[in-house]
Amino acid sequence: MAGTSAPEGRRRLTRGWPGLCLVVALVVLAIGVVLSTGVGGERVSQSISNVGLCLGAITAALACLLRARSYRGRARWGWALIGLGVLAWGLGQGAWVYLESYRGDEVPFPSQADIGYMGMVVFTPAGLLVLPSQAQALANRARSVLDGLMVATSLVLIAWILIITPMLNTGHDSMLALPISLAYPLGDVVIVTIVIYMTALQRQQGRDFGRLALVGAGVVAFAISDIGYAYLNLIGIYQSGGVTDIGWFAGFSLILLAARKPADAATDTSGSDAEAVEGAQIGVLLPYVAVLAALAITVVWFARTGQSNAFVVYTRSALILLMVGRQLLTLLENRSLTRNLEGRVADRTAELSASEQRFHALVQHSTDVVTVVSPESEVLYQSESLQRVFGASPQRLTGRRLTDMLTPAAAATLAEALRSLGGRPYATTSIELTLHRGDGGYRQAEITITNLLGDPSVGGLVLNTRDISERKLLQEQLVHEAYHDGLTQLANRALFREQVSEALDARAEGEDVTVLFLDLDGFKEVNDSLGHLAGDQLLVRVADRLRAAVRADDIVARFGGDEFAVLIAAPLGAPDAEQVAQRIVDSLHDPFRIDTREMHVQASIGLAAGALLADALLNGQGEAGADQLMRNADLAMYRAKEAGGSGWASYHPQMLAGLVERLELEADLRLALERGELELYYQPSIDLADNRVSGFEALVRWQHPTRGMISPLDFIPIAEATGLIVPLGHWVLTEACRQAVAWGVREQDLRMAVNVSVRQFDRIDLAAVVAEVLAETGMPADKLCLEMTESVLMTDTEENLEQLVRLKALGVSLAIDDFGTGYSSLAYLRRFPVDTLKIDRSFVERIGAQTDDAALARTIVQLGQSLNMSTVAEGVEEYGQLAALRAMGCRFAQGFYFSPPVPAAVAGRLLHDGSATPAAV
C-alpha cells in the first residue's frame, strides 16, 4: 500500500478482519445449504453449514467485544454482555457440530448445545438494558415502564396465539423439550421488546439509535429462525443446514454491522429539535400500536377457532389495566403541565414587563443613538442619548425628515441605504457619515440600519448611530505609525516600497523613476563614542537636511539605522537625480552641532533608474520592479562606499552580475572542503647563511571543477566575510602539519608556517584547536610557526596578549606577517611574545633604489635584531634584493627568485635537494 505507514496498515487490516471472517462464514454456509438441498441433505453438507454458522457467530461476538473496548462505563459492559451472549450461541453451535459430526447419531433435543443457545437469551437482554441513556424524571420513568410492559404483554399475547399454542398442540418427547422450545421465541420477544423500547427512547432523546436498530433487526431475524427451530424440533423433523440457518446468519451479520458501525466524529445538532419531537411522537404511539395489534389478533383468533383460553383472557385483562394506568398517568402529567404552563405564562409576563423597562433604560442611557424612521426618512422616534452624544435636542428631530438635516452628500448616502433595505424584512446595512454637532463641529458616525417595518412593535427602520471620531483618529494614527519612521517622521521602508511600486506602474511615456539609497559614513563612530541619544539627534538633523536638499515632489524615507532613501520622478534621461544626489552630498559637508559638539558625517549614495529594469517587471508588476529597483540602488551605494564615500555612484548591470558571481562562489566554497577541491601549495623559506631550505609556508589553492584555479585573492575575502575562514583555517593547519610529519620534520631543522586569520584569532578556543591538531598529526610544537597580521597587535590588546601567551605556552613560534604596513608600536612588540618579523614585499621590491622603503626594510631588520627576533623578507625576485638583504643582516628570505608556491610533491623534491636557490647564487 504505497504511502501508508506500517502501523496504519496494520490498523486497517485489524479493522477489516470481521468483514473478512463474515464473508468466509457466508461462503461456508452457502455451500452447506446448497449441498443439503441438492443431494439429499448429506451429513457433510450439514456439517459445513453448521461450521459457517459457528464462524459467523464467533466473528460477531468478537466484533461486539472489540466495540466494548472502545467505550467506558455502562456502554463497555453493555456491549460486552451482548458479545458474550452471541459468543455463547456460537459455542453452543460448536457443541452441536461436535455432537452431529462425531457421535454418529441424531442430536437429542434438548442437548448440551442448548446451554450455549440459552446463554444468548440471558446475556443479550442484560446487555441491552445496561446500555446508557439519559436520566429521566420519575414520571417519565413510570411512563417508560408502563409502555415497555404494554409492548411486552402485547408481543407475548401475539406469540402465544401464533407460535406457542401450535407448539403445545404438537406435543413433545421430554419434560425439558417444551420449556426450552418455548424459551427461544419468548426470549426473542423479550429482546425485541427491549430493543424497541431502547431505540424509541434514544430517538426521543436525539441520540444515535442506528446500532440499536441494527441489533433489533438481527434479533427479529433470530426470532424467525428460533420459531422455526422450536417448531421443527417439537414435531421431530428438524435437520441442521436447512433454511433456518439463513435467519440466524442474517442476525449475526446485522449484529456485526451494529458493532462495526463507526461512531460519529461530532454530534450534528442541526434539526435536533425536530428529531426529538418526532422521537417523542413515536414513543407515545408505539405501545398503543402494539396493543391494537395484539387485540386485533385475539379477535381474529376467537372468530376462527371459537376457543376460549385462560392465558389469553388474563393477558387481555392485563393489557386493559396497563392502558388504564397509562391514561391516568397521562392525565396527571397534563394537569401538572397545565399548572406549569400557567406559572410560566405569569413569569413570562413579569419578565417581559421587566425586560421592557430594561430596554427603555438601555436605549435612553446607551452610548448609541437610536432613531426610528419611515422609509421616507421621517423620524418616528428619537432616543434621549442624541443630546449627550451629538449635542442636539431629540424633540428637534421628531416628525422631520432626517435627510433634510444632513449635508447633501450625507443625505444621498442615507437615502440610498434606506432604499436598499426596502422589501427586505430584518435586513441590515452599515454606513459611515460625517454629522454636525450642536456646537458647530463635525463628528464621524457609523450608522447601522435594520429594516423592522414588518415588526408591529417598531414599524420602521431602526438607526443605531455611534460616534467613531476617536476610533477614526486612532486608526489614522496607527496607519501613520505603521508607514512612518518614529524618530524622523519620514516614510519607512514599507511605505517607500509601495510608493516606488505605484510610481513604476503610473509613470507616463518619457518619464523615469529613480531611487537614491543613502548610507551615512562615520555614523557608527558617533554612536559608539557619544551614545545612541546623540546618534538619534544626529539622524533627526540629517533628515531635516535631506528634506531641504530634495525637490518638493521627491519622497524621502528612512529604512532604519543610518539608511535613507529618496524617490525621484523626472523626464527620461534628465540629470535631475544626479543633481539631487550631489546637493545631498554638499548639504552634509557642513558639521552638525549637537549640544556643545560638532559632528561630521558624509553619505555614500547609490542611484538606480527604473529604465534599466527588465520590461517584464514593469508590465503591471510594479511590486517586483520596486524590489529590484531598491536592490539596485543598494548595490550602487556599496560601490560608492568602496570608492571612498562622500559621493554617489549609479547602478550598472555588471554590479548585479558581480554580486551573483560572489554568491555563487560563496555557495561553491561551502562545498569545496567536502568535495576535496582545496589543495595546499608550499613556498620555501631560505636560510641566507647557507642557502638551504629552512622551512615552508603553507598556502591554500582552490581547483574549481568548472572555473579552474581560483586565486586566493578572490575566495579568501569571501571566507573571511562569511566565517568560512574558521573551518578552512582548521583544514589548512591540519593538512600542513600532516605533510610536515610526512617529510620527516622531527629529524630535520625544518619549520612549517601557517597563516592564522583575524577571525580564527578572535576565537577563544584557538589554542585548544592548535593543541588538538598537534596531538592528532604528531607534529612537534616547536616546528610549527603561526603567522598573523599586525592588526592583531592593534586591537583588543589585552585579550590578544592572553591569546598569544596561550599559544606560546604550547611551544609554537609566532610571526608577524606583512610587518611594516600596520604601524604597530615598539611598545606592543616588546610586550607580545613574537619570534619572527616578516618584512612586507612592498618594502623588499624597492630595496635596490635609495628610497624610504629601503631604509624602512633596514630599520625592520635592525629592530628584529635588537628584540632578538628573526626577520624574513618576502617577495624576493632579484639577485640585487637578495644581496642587499644579506648586507642588512636579514637571516631568511622567500620569493619567486627561489621558488613560487608549489604542490607538495614538488616541495618534497626541493627539500630533498636541500637548496632552492638558483645556481648563480
JSON list of N, CA and C in Angstrom, two decimals, residues 522-575:
[
{"chain": "A", "resi": 522, "resn": "GLY", "atom": "N", "xyz": [30.65, 57.16, 8.82]},
{"chain": "A", "resi": 522, "resn": "GLY", "atom": "CA", "xyz": [31.11, 57.65, 10.12]},
{"chain": "A", "resi": 522, "resn": "GLY", "atom": "C", "xyz": [30.05, 57.69, 11.19]},
{"chain": "A", "resi": 523, "resn": "PHE", "atom": "N", "xyz": [28.82, 57.24, 10.89]},
{"chain": "A", "resi": 523, "resn": "PHE", "atom": "CA", "xyz": [27.76, 57.31, 11.90]},
{"chain": "A", "resi": 523, "resn": "PHE", "atom": "C", "xyz": [28.01, 56.31, 13.04]},
{"chain": "A", "resi": 524, "resn": "LYS", "atom": "N", "xyz": [28.59, 55.15, 12.74]},
{"chain": "A", "resi": 524, "resn": "LYS", "atom": "CA", "xyz": [28.83, 54.14, 13.78]},
{"chain": "A", "resi": 524, "resn": "LYS", "atom": "C", "xyz": [29.78, 54.69, 14.84]},
{"chain": "A", "resi": 525, "resn": "GLU", "atom": "N", "xyz": [30.79, 55.46, 14.42]},
{"chain": "A", "resi": 525, "resn": "GLU", "atom": "CA", "xyz": [31.72, 56.03, 15.38]},
{"chain": "A", "resi": 525, "resn": "GLU", "atom": "C", "xyz": [31.01, 57.01, 16.32]},
{"chain": "A", "resi": 526, "resn": "VAL", "atom": "N", "xyz": [30.05, 57.78, 15.78]},
{"chain": "A", "resi": 526, "resn": "VAL", "atom": "CA", "xyz": [29.28, 58.69, 16.63]},
{"chain": "A", "resi": 526, "resn": "VAL", "atom": "C", "xyz": [28.49, 57.92, 17.67]},
{"chain": "A", "resi": 527, "resn": "ASN", "atom": "N", "xyz": [27.82, 56.87, 17.25]},
{"chain": "A", "resi": 527, "resn": "ASN", "atom": "CA", "xyz": [27.04, 56.04, 18.19]},
{"chain": "A", "resi": 527, "resn": "ASN", "atom": "C", "xyz": [27.94, 55.43, 19.25]},
{"chain": "A", "resi": 528, "resn": "ASP", "atom": "N", "xyz": [29.07, 54.87, 18.80]},
{"chain": "A", "resi": 528, "resn": "ASP", "atom": "CA", "xyz": [29.95, 54.18, 19.74]},
{"chain": "A", "resi": 528, "resn": "ASP", "atom": "C", "xyz": [30.61, 55.13, 20.73]},
{"chain": "A", "resi": 529, "resn": "SER", "atom": "N", "xyz": [30.94, 56.35, 20.29]},
{"chain": "A", "resi": 529, "resn": "SER", "atom": "CA", "xyz": [31.67, 57.27, 21.15]},
{"chain": "A", "resi": 529, "resn": "SER", "atom": "C", "xyz": [30.76, 58.15, 22.00]},
{"chain": "A", "resi": 530, "resn": "LEU", "atom": "N", "xyz": [29.65, 58.61, 21.45]},
{"chain": "A", "resi": 530, "resn": "LEU", "atom": "CA", "xyz": [28.80, 59.57, 22.16]},
{"chain": "A", "resi": 530, "resn": "LEU", "atom": "C", "xyz": [27.49, 58.97, 22.64]},
{"chain": "A", "resi": 531, "resn": "GLY", "atom": "N", "xyz": [27.16, 57.78, 22.21]},
{"chain": "A", "resi": 531, "resn": "GLY", "atom": "CA", "xyz": [25.93, 57.14, 22.67]},
{"chain": "A", "resi": 531, "resn": "GLY", "atom": "C", "xyz": [24.80, 57.27, 21.67]},
{"chain": "A", "resi": 532, "resn": "HIS", "atom": "N", "xyz": [23.76, 56.47, 21.89]},
{"chain": "A", "resi": 532, "resn": "HIS", "atom": "CA", "xyz": [22.64, 56.42, 20.94]},
{"chain": "A", "resi": 532, "resn": "HIS", "atom": "C", "xyz": [21.78, 57.69, 20.98]},
{"chain": "A", "resi": 533, "resn": "LEU", "atom": "N", "xyz": [21.71, 58.37, 22.12]},
{"chain": "A", "resi": 533, "resn": "LEU", "atom": "CA", "xyz": [20.92, 59.58, 22.18]},
{"chain": "A", "resi": 533, "resn": "LEU", "atom": "C", "xyz": [21.49, 60.64, 21.23]},
{"chain": "A", "resi": 534, "resn": "ALA", "atom": "N", "xyz": [22.80, 60.80, 21.26]},
{"chain": "A", "resi": 534, "resn": "ALA", "atom": "CA", "xyz": [23.43, 61.74, 20.33]},
{"chain": "A", "resi": 534, "resn": "ALA", "atom": "C", "xyz": [23.25, 61.27, 18.90]},
{"chain": "A", "resi": 535, "resn": "GLY", "atom": "N", "xyz": [23.32, 59.94, 18.69]},
{"chain": "A", "resi": 535, "resn": "GLY", "atom": "CA", "xyz": [23.12, 59.41, 17.35]},
{"chain": "A", "resi": 535, "resn": "GLY", "atom": "C", "xyz": [21.73, 59.69, 16.84]},
{"chain": "A", "resi": 536, "resn": "ASP", "atom": "N", "xyz": [20.72, 59.55, 17.71]},
{"chain": "A", "resi": 536, "resn": "ASP", "atom": "CA", "xyz": [19.34, 59.84, 17.29]},
{"chain": "A", "resi": 536, "resn": "ASP", "atom": "C", "xyz": [19.18, 61.32, 16.94]},
{"chain": "A", "resi": 537, "resn": "GLN", "atom": "N", "xyz": [19.77, 62.19, 17.74]},
{"chain": "A", "resi": 537, "resn": "GLN", "atom": "CA", "xyz": [19.68, 63.62, 17.44]},
{"chain": "A", "resi": 537, "resn": "GLN", "atom": "C", "xyz": [20.34, 63.93, 16.10]},
{"chain": "A", "resi": 538, "resn": "LEU", "atom": "N", "xyz": [21.45, 63.27, 15.83]},
{"chain": "A", "resi": 538, "resn": "LEU", "atom": "CA", "xyz": [22.13, 63.48, 14.55]},
{"chain": "A", "resi": 538, "resn": "LEU", "atom": "C", "xyz": [21.26, 63.01, 13.40]},
{"chain": "A", "resi": 539, "resn": "LEU", "atom": "N", "xyz": [20.56, 61.86, 13.55]},
{"chain": "A", "resi": 539, "resn": "LEU", "atom": "CA", "xyz": [19.70, 61.35, 12.48]},
{"chain": "A", "resi": 539, "resn": "LEU", "atom": "C", "xyz": [18.55, 62.32, 12.19]},
{"chain": "A", "resi": 540, "resn": "VAL", "atom": "N", "xyz": [18.00, 62.95, 13.23]},
{"chain": "A", "resi": 540, "resn": "VAL", "atom": "CA", "xyz": [16.93, 63.93, 13.01]},
{"chain": "A", "resi": 540, "resn": "VAL", "atom": "C", "xyz": [17.45, 65.13, 12.23]},
{"chain": "A", "resi": 541, "resn": "ARG", "atom": "N", "xyz": [18.67, 65.59, 12.56]},
{"chain": "A", "resi": 541, "resn": "ARG", "atom": "CA", "xyz": [19.24, 66.72, 11.82]},
{"chain": "A", "resi": 541, "resn": "ARG", "atom": "C", "xyz": [19.53, 66.33, 10.37]},
{"chain": "A", "resi": 542, "resn": "VAL", "atom": "N", "xyz": [20.02, 65.11, 10.16]},
{"chain": "A", "resi": 542, "resn": "VAL", "atom": "CA", "xyz": [20.28, 64.63, 8.79]},
{"chain": "A", "resi": 542, "resn": "VAL", "atom": "C", "xyz": [18.98, 64.60, 8.00]},
{"chain": "A", "resi": 543, "resn": "ALA", "atom": "N", "xyz": [17.89, 64.11, 8.62]},
{"chain": "A", "resi": 543, "resn": "ALA", "atom": "CA", "xyz": [16.59, 64.05, 7.94]},
{"chain": "A", "resi": 543, "resn": "ALA", "atom": "C", "xyz": [16.14, 65.44, 7.53]},
{"chain": "A", "resi": 544, "resn": "ASP", "atom": "N", "xyz": [16.36, 66.44, 8.40]},
{"chain": "A", "resi": 544, "resn": "ASP", "atom": "CA", "xyz": [15.97, 67.82, 8.05]},
{"chain": "A", "resi": 544, "resn": "ASP", "atom": "C", "xyz": [16.76, 68.31, 6.84]},
{"chain": "A", "resi": 545, "resn": "ARG", "atom": "N", "xyz": [18.05, 68.01, 6.78]},
{"chain": "A", "resi": 545, "resn": "ARG", "atom": "CA", "xyz": [18.85, 68.46, 5.64]},
{"chain": "A", "resi": 545, "resn": "ARG", "atom": "C", "xyz": [18.45, 67.73, 4.36]},
{"chain": "A", "resi": 546, "resn": "LEU", "atom": "N", "xyz": [18.07, 66.47, 4.49]},
{"chain": "A", "resi": 546, "resn": "LEU", "atom": "CA", "xyz": [17.62, 65.74, 3.30]},
{"chain": "A", "resi": 546, "resn": "LEU", "atom": "C", "xyz": [16.34, 66.36, 2.75]},
{"chain": "A", "resi": 547, "resn": "ARG", "atom": "N", "xyz": [15.42, 66.72, 3.62]},
{"chain": "A", "resi": 547, "resn": "ARG", "atom": "CA", "xyz": [14.18, 67.37, 3.16]},
{"chain": "A", "resi": 547, "resn": "ARG", "atom": "C", "xyz": [14.49, 68.68, 2.43]},
{"chain": "A", "resi": 548, "resn": "ALA", "atom": "N", "xyz": [15.47, 69.42, 2.96]},
{"chain": "A", "resi": 548, "resn": "ALA", "atom": "CA", "xyz": [15.81, 70.70, 2.36]},
{"chain": "A", "resi": 548, "resn": "ALA", "atom": "C", "xyz": [16.55, 70.53, 1.04]},
{"chain": "A", "resi": 549, "resn": "ALA", "atom": "N", "xyz": [17.28, 69.41, 0.88]},
{"chain": "A", "resi": 549, "resn": "ALA", "atom": "CA", "xyz": [18.10, 69.22, -0.32]},
{"chain": "A", "resi": 549, "resn": "ALA", "atom": "C", "xyz": [17.29, 68.68, -1.50]},
{"chain": "A", "resi": 550, "resn": "VAL", "atom": "N", "xyz": [16.19, 67.96, -1.26]},
{"chain": "A", "resi": 550, "resn": "VAL", "atom": "CA", "xyz": [15.42, 67.37, -2.36]},
{"chain": "A", "resi": 550, "resn": "VAL", "atom": "C", "xyz": [14.39, 68.37, -2.86]},
{"chain": "A", "resi": 551, "resn": "ARG", "atom": "N", "xyz": [13.74, 67.99, -3.95]},
{"chain": "A", "resi": 551, "resn": "ARG", "atom": "CA", "xyz": [12.69, 68.83, -4.51]},
{"chain": "A", "resi": 551, "resn": "ARG", "atom": "C", "xyz": [11.37, 68.61, -3.77]},
{"chain": "A", "resi": 552, "resn": "ALA", "atom": "N", "xyz": [10.41, 69.45, -4.05]},
{"chain": "A", "resi": 552, "resn": "ALA", "atom": "CA", "xyz": [9.14, 69.39, -3.32]},
{"chain": "A", "resi": 552, "resn": "ALA", "atom": "C", "xyz": [8.40, 68.09, -3.58]},
{"chain": "A", "resi": 553, "resn": "ASP", "atom": "N", "xyz": [8.50, 67.54, -4.80]},
{"chain": "A", "resi": 553, "resn": "ASP", "atom": "CA", "xyz": [7.76, 66.32, -5.13]},
{"chain": "A", "resi": 553, "resn": "ASP", "atom": "C", "xyz": [8.52, 65.04, -4.80]},
{"chain": "A", "resi": 554, "resn": "ASP", "atom": "N", "xyz": [9.77, 65.16, -4.40]},
{"chain": "A", "resi": 554, "resn": "ASP", "atom": "CA", "xyz": [10.55, 63.97, -4.08]},
{"chain": "A", "resi": 554, "resn": "ASP", "atom": "C", "xyz": [10.14, 63.41, -2.72]},
{"chain": "A", "resi": 555, "resn": "ILE", "atom": "N", "xyz": [10.26, 62.11, -2.56]},
{"chain": "A", "resi": 555, "resn": "ILE", "atom": "CA", "xyz": [9.85, 61.42, -1.32]},
{"chain": "A", "resi": 555, "resn": "ILE", "atom": "C", "xyz": [11.11, 60.93, -0.62]},
{"chain": "A", "resi": 556, "resn": "VAL", "atom": "N", "xyz": [11.24, 61.32, 0.67]},
{"chain": "A", "resi": 556, "resn": "VAL", "atom": "CA", "xyz": [12.38, 60.91, 1.48]},
{"chain": "A", "resi": 556, "resn": "VAL", "atom": "C", "xyz": [11.89, 59.87, 2.50]},
{"chain": "A", "resi": 557, "resn": "ALA", "atom": "N", "xyz": [12.70, 58.82, 2.72]},
{"chain": "A", "resi": 557, "resn": "ALA", "atom": "CA", "xyz": [12.33, 57.75, 3.65]},
{"chain": "A", "resi": 557, "resn": "ALA", "atom": "C", "xyz": [13.56, 57.36, 4.46]},
{"chain": "A", "resi": 558, "resn": "ARG", "atom": "N", "xyz": [13.30, 56.83, 5.63]},
{"chain": "A", "resi": 558, "resn": "ARG", "atom": "CA", "xyz": [14.37, 56.23, 6.45]},
{"chain": "A", "resi": 558, "resn": "ARG", "atom": "C", "xyz": [14.05, 54.76, 6.64]},
{"chain": "A", "resi": 559, "resn": "PHE", "atom": "N", "xyz": [15.04, 53.90, 6.31]},
{"chain": "A", "resi": 559, "resn": "PHE", "atom": "CA", "xyz": [14.83, 52.46, 6.40]},
{"chain": "A", "resi": 559, "resn": "PHE", "atom": "C", "xyz": [15.18, 51.91, 7.78]},
{"chain": "A", "resi": 560, "resn": "GLY", "atom": "N", "xyz": [15.90, 52.68, 8.57]},
{"chain": "A", "resi": 560, "resn": "GLY", "atom": "CA", "xyz": [16.37, 52.18, 9.86]},
{"chain": "A", "resi": 560, "resn": "GLY", "atom": "C", "xyz": [17.86, 52.40, 9.98]},
{"chain": "A", "resi": 561, "resn": "GLY", "atom": "N", "xyz": [18.35, 52.58, 11.22]},
{"chain": "A", "resi": 561, "resn": "GLY", "atom": "CA", "xyz": [19.77, 52.84, 11.40]},
{"chain": "A", "resi": 561, "resn": "GLY", "atom": "C", "xyz": [20.15, 54.13, 10.71]},
{"chain": "A", "resi": 562, "resn": "ASP", "atom": "N", "xyz": [21.23, 54.07, 9.91]},
{"chain": "A", "resi": 562, "resn": "ASP", "atom": "CA", "xyz": [21.68, 55.27, 9.19]},
{"chain": "A", "resi": 562, "resn": "ASP", "atom": "C", "xyz": [21.41, 55.14, 7.70]},
{"chain": "A", "resi": 563, "resn": "GLU", "atom": "N", "xyz": [20.35, 54.39, 7.33]},
{"chain": "A", "resi": 563, "resn": "GLU", "atom": "CA", "xyz": [20.00, 54.19, 5.93]},
{"chain": "A", "resi": 563, "resn": "GLU", "atom": "C", "xyz": [18.79, 55.05, 5.56]},
{"chain": "A", "resi": 564, "resn": "PHE", "atom": "N", "xyz": [18.92, 55.82, 4.48]},
{"chain": "A", "resi": 564, "resn": "PHE", "atom": "CA", "xyz": [17.85, 56.67, 3.98]},
{"chain": "A", "resi": 564, "resn": "PHE", "atom": "C", "xyz": [17.65, 56.37, 2.49]},
{"chain": "A", "resi": 565, "resn": "ALA", "atom": "N", "xyz": [16.52, 56.82, 1.96]},
{"chain": "A", "resi": 565, "resn": "ALA", "atom": "CA", "xyz": [16.23, 56.64, 0.54]},
{"chain": "A", "resi": 565, "resn": "ALA", "atom": "C", "xyz": [15.43, 57.83, 0.04]},
{"chain": "A", "resi": 566, "resn": "VAL", "atom": "N", "xyz": [15.55, 58.08, -1.26]},
{"chain": "A", "resi": 566, "resn": "VAL", "atom": "CA", "xyz": [14.82, 59.18, -1.90]},
{"chain": "A", "resi": 566, "resn": "VAL", "atom": "C", "xyz": [14.23, 58.64, -3.20]},
{"chain": "A", "resi": 567, "resn": "LEU", "atom": "N", "xyz": [12.97, 58.97, -3.46]},
{"chain": "A", "resi": 567, "resn": "LEU", "atom": "CA", "xyz": [12.30, 58.59, -4.71]},
{"chain": "A", "resi": 567, "resn": "LEU", "atom": "C", "xyz": [12.15, 59.85, -5.57]},
{"chain": "A", "resi": 568, "resn": "ILE", "atom": "N", "xyz": [12.65, 59.76, -6.82]},
{"chain": "A", "resi": 568, "resn": "ILE", "atom": "CA", "xyz": [12.65, 60.92, -7.72]},
{"chain": "A", "resi": 568, "resn": "ILE", "atom": "C", "xyz": [11.97, 60.52, -9.02]},
{"chain": "A", "resi": 569, "resn": "ALA", "atom": "N", "xyz": [11.01, 61.31, -9.47]},
{"chain": "A", "resi": 569, "resn": "ALA", "atom": "CA", "xyz": [10.37, 61.14, -10.78]},
{"chain": "A", "resi": 569, "resn": "ALA", "atom": "C", "xyz": [10.79, 62.32, -11.65]},
{"chain": "A", "resi": 570, "resn": "ALA", "atom": "N", "xyz": [11.31, 62.01, -12.84]},
{"chain": "A", "resi": 570, "resn": "ALA", "atom": "CA", "xyz": [11.83, 63.06, -13.72]},
{"chain": "A", "resi": 570, "resn": "ALA", "atom": "C", "xyz": [11.73, 62.58, -15.15]},
{"chain": "A", "resi": 571, "resn": "PRO", "atom": "N", "xyz": [11.85, 63.48, -16.12]},
{"chain": "A", "resi": 571, "resn": "PRO", "atom": "CA", "xyz": [11.86, 63.06, -17.52]},
{"chain": "A", "resi": 571, "resn": "PRO", "atom": "C", "xyz": [13.00, 62.08, -17.80]},
{"chain": "A", "resi": 572, "resn": "LEU", "atom": "N", "xyz": [12.75, 61.15, -18.72]},
{"chain": "A", "resi": 572, "resn": "LEU", "atom": "CA", "xyz": [13.72, 60.14, -19.06]},
{"chain": "A", "resi": 572, "resn": "LEU", "atom": "C", "xyz": [15.00, 60.79, -19.59]},
{"chain": "A", "resi": 573, "resn": "GLY", "atom": "N", "xyz": [16.14, 60.43, -19.01]},
{"chain": "A", "resi": 573, "resn": "GLY", "atom": "CA", "xyz": [17.44, 60.95, -19.44]},
{"chain": "A", "resi": 573, "resn": "GLY", "atom": "C", "xyz": [17.83, 62.26, -18.81]},
{"chain": "A", "resi": 574, "resn": "ALA", "atom": "N", "xyz": [16.95, 62.90, -18.03]},
{"chain": "A", "resi": 574, "resn": "ALA", "atom": "CA", "xyz": [17.28, 64.18, -17.39]},
{"chain": "A", "resi": 574, "resn": "ALA", "atom": "C", "xyz": [18.21, 63.93, -16.21]},
{"chain": "A", "resi": 575, "resn": "PRO", "atom": "N", "xyz": [19.11, 64.90, -15.90]},
{"chain": "A", "resi": 575, "resn": "PRO", "atom": "CA", "xyz": [20.08, 64.71, -14.80]},
{"chain": "A", "resi": 575, "resn": "PRO", "atom": "C", "xyz": [19.51, 65.08, -13.43]}
]
